[in-house]
mmCIF file of C-alpha atoms (C1' of nucleotides) in Angstrom:
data_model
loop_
_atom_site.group_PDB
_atom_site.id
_atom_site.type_symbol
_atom_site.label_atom_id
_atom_site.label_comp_id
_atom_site.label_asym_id
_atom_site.label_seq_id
_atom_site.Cartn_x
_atom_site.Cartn_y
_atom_site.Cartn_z
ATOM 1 C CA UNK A 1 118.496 145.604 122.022
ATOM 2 C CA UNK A 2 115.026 144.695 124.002
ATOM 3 C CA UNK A 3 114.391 143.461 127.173
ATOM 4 C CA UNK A 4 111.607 140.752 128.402
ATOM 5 C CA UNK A 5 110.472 139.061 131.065
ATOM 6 C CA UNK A 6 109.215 135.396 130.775
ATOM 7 C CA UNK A 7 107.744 133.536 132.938
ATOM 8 C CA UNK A 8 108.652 130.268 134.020
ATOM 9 C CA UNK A 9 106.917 127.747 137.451
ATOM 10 C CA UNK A 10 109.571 126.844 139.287
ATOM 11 C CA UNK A 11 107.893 122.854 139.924
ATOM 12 C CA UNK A 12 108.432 122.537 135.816
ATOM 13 C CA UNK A 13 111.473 124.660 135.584
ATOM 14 C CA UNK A 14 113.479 126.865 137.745
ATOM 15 C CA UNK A 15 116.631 128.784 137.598
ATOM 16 C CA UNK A 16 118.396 126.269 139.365
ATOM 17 C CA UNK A 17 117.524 123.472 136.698
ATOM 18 C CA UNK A 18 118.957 126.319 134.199
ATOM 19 C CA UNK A 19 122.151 126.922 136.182
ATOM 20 C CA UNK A 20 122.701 123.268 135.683
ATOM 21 C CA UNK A 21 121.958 122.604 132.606
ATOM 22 C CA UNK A 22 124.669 122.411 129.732
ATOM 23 C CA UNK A 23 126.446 125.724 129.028
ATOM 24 C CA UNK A 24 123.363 127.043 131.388
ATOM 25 C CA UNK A 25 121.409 127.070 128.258
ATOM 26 C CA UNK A 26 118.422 125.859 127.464
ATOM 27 C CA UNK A 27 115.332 125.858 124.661
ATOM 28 C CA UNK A 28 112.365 127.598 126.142
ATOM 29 C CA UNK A 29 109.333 125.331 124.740
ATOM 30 C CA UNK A 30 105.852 124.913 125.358
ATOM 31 C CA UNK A 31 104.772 128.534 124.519
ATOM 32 C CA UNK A 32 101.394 127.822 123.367
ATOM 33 C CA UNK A 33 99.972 131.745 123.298
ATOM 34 C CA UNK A 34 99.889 133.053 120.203
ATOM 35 C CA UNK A 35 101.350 136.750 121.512
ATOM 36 C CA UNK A 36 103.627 134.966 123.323
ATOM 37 C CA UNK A 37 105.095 133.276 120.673
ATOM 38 C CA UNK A 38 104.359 136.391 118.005
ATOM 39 C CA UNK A 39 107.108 138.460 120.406
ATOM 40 C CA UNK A 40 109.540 134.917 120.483
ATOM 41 C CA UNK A 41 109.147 134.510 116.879
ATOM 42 C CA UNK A 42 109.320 138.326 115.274
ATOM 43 C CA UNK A 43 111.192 140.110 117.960
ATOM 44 C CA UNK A 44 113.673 138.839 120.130
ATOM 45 C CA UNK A 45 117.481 138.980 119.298
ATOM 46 C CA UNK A 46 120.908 137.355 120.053
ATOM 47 C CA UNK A 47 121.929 139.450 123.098
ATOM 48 C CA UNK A 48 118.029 140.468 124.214
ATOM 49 C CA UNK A 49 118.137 140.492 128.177
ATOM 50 C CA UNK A 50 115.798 138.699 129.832
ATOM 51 C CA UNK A 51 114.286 138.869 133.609
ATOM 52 C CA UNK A 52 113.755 135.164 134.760
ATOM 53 C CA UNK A 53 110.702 135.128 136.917
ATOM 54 C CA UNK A 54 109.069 132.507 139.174
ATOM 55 C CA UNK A 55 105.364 132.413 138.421
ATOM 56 C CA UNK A 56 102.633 129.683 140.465
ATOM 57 C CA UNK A 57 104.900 129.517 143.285
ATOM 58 C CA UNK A 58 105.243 131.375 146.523
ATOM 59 C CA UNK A 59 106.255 133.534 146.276
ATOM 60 C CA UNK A 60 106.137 134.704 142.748
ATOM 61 C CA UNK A 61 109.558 136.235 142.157
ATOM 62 C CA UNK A 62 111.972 137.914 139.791
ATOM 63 C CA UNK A 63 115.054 135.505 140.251
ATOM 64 C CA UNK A 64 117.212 136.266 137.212
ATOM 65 C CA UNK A 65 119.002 137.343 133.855
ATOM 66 C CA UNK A 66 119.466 135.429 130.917
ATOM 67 C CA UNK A 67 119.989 136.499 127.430
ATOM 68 C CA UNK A 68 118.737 135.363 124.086
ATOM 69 C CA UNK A 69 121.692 133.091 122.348
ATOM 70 C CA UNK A 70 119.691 131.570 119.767
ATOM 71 C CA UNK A 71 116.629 133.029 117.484
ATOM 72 C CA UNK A 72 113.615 131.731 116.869
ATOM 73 C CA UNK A 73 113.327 128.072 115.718
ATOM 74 C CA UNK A 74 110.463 125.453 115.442
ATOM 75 C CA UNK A 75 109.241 124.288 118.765
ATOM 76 C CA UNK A 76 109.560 120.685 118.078
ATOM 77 C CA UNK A 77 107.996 119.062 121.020
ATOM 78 C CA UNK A 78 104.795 120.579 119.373
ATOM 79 C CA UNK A 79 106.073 117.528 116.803
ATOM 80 C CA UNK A 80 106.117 114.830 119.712
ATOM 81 C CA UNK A 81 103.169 112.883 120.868
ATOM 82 C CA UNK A 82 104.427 111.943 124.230
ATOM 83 C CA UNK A 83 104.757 115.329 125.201
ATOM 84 C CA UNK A 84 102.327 117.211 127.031
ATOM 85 C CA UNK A 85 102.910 120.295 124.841
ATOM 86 C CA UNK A 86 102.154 118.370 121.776
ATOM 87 C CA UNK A 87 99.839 119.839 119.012
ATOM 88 C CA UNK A 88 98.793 117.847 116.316
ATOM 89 C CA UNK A 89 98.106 121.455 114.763
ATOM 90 C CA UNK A 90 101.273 122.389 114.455
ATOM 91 C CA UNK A 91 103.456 121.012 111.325
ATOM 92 C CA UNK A 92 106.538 120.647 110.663
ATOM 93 C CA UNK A 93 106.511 122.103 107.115
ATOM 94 C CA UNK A 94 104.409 124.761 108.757
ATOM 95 C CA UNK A 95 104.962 124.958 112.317
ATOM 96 C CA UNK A 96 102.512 126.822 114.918
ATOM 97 C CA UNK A 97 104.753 127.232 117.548
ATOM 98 C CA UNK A 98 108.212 128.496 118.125
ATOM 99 C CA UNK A 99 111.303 128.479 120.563
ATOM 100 C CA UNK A 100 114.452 130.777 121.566
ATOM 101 C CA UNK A 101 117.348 129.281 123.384
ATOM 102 C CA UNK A 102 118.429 131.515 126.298
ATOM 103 C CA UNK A 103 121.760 131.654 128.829
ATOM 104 C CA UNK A 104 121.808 132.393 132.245
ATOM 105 C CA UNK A 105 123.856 135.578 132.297
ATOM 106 C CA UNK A 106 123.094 135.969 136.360
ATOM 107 C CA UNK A 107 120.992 134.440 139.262
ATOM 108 C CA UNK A 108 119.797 137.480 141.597
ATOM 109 C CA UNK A 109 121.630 137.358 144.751
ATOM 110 C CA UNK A 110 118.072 137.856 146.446
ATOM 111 C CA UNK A 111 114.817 137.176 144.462
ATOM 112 C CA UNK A 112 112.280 140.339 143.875
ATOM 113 C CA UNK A 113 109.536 139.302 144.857
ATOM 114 C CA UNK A 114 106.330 140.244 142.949
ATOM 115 C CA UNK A 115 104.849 142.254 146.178
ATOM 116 C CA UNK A 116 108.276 144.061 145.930
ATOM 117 C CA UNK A 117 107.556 144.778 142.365
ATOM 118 C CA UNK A 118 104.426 146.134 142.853
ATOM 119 C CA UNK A 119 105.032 148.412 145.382
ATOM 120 C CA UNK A 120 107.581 150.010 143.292
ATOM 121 C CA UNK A 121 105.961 153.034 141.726
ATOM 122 C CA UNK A 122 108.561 152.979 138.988
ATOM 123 C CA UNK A 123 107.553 149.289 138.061
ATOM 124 C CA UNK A 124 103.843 150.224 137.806
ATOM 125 C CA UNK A 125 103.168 150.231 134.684
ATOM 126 C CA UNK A 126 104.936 146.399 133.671
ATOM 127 C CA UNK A 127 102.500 144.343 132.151
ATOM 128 C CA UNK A 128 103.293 142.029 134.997
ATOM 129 C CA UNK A 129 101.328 144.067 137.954
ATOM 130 C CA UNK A 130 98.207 144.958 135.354
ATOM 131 C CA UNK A 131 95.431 142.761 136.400
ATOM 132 C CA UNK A 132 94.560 139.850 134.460
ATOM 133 C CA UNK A 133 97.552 139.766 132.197
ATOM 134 C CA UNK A 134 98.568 136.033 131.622
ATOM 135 C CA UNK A 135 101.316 136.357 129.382
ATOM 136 C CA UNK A 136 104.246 134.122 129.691
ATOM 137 C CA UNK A 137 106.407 136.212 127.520
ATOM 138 C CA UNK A 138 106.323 140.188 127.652
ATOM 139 C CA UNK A 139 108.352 143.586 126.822
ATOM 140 C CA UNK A 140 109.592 145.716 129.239
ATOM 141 C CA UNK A 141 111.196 148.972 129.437
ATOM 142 C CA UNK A 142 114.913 149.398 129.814
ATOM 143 C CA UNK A 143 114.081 151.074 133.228
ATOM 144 C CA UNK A 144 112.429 148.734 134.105
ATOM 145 C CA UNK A 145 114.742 145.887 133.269
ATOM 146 C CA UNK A 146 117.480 147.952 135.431
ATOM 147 C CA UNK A 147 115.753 148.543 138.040
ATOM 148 C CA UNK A 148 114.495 144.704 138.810
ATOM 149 C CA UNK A 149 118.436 144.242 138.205
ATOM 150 C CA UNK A 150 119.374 147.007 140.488
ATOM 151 C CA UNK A 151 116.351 145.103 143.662
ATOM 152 C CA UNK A 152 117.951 141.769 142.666
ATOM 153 C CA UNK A 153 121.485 143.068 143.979
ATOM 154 C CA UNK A 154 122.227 142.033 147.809
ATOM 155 C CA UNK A 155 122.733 145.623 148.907
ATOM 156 C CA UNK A 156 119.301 146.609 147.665
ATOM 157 C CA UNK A 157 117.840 148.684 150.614
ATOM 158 C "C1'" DG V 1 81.226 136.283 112.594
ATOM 159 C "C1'" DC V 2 79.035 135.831 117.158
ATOM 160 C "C1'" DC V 3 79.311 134.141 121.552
ATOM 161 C "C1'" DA V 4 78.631 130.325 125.073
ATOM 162 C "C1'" DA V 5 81.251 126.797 126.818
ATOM 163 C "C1'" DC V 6 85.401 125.256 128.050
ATOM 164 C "C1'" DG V 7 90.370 125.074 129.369
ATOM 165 C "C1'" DT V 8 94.341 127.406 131.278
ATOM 166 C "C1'" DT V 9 97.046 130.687 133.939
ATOM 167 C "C1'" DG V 10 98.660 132.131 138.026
ATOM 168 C "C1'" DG V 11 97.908 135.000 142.273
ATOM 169 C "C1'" DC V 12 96.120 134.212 146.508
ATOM 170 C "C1'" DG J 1 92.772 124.217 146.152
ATOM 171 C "C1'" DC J 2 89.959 128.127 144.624
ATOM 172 C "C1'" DC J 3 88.534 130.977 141.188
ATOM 173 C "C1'" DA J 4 88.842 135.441 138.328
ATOM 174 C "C1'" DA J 5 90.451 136.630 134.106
ATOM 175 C "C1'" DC J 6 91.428 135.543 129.808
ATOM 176 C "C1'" DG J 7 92.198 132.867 125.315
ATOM 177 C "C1'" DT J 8 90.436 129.353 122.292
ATOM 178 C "C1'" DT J 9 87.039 126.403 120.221
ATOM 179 C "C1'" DG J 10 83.149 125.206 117.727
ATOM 180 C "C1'" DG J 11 78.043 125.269 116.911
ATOM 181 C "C1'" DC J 12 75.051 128.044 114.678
#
DNA sequence: GCCAACGTTGGC
DNA sequence: GCCAACGTTGGC
């Protein structure tokens, strides 16, 4: 089993708007990076955990886990021109882009913040905290996961 | 195949 | 809202 974080802005969609939505499932589209989409499409598995985090907001926080309940399939609003993640590129006897459907297993009863994250020496070396690093969708270490778990938890400190 | 120009991400 | 960092595009 692997572990990820992914990245989602809260103002688009939040962990709320998953807790909501049906079976607190949802399709994670719009992935339009191709090593994003390399580690949706070629690596992630029913039962993957996943850290939920809240990117472009303030502040930018670890809110979550979810876990992979559906593999990789064609990101179809790739397919749509009304939406704003259409691409003309991609077709659908060949598609460019791809999607996993995720459940939220647990909302963190307080969010980790990514100041908190950083300042933990044992989260240092996340892809998260490395300057510059834009991706939406990324590994992470077992340890890792657990310990963002383990800060998420109400008695933390 | 190089690389300048451009668009996007996302912390601040 | 700014802008550094990065990925993508397209002219050559």
């Amino acid at each position: 089993m692997k572990y990820w974080l992914m990245k989602s802005e809260p103002e688009v969609f939040s962990i709320d708007d998953l807790a909501k939505s049906k079976n607190q499932t949802t399709f994670w589209d719009g992935v339009r990076n191709y090593q994003a989409r390399n580690f949706m499409r070629d690596e992630m598995k029913i039962g993957d955990k996943v850290i939920f985090y809240h990117s472009n907001t303030e502040p930018p926080a670890a809110v979550g886990i979810c876990e992979v309940v559906k593999e990789a399939y064609p990101d179809f609003t790739a397919f749509d021109p009304k939406s704003k993640y259409y691409d003309p590129k991609s077709k659908k006897e060949n598609p460019t882009w791809f999607m996993v459907d995720i459940k939220l297993v647990k909302k963190f009863d307080r969010p980790v913040s990514l100041e908190e994250i950083k300042r933990n020496p044992k989260l240092k070396n996340m892809k998260l905290v490395q300057k510059g690093n834009r991706l939406s969708v990324m590994p992470i270490t077992k340890e890792e996961f657990n310990e963002i778990v383990l800060m998420g938890n109400k008695n933390y400190k």
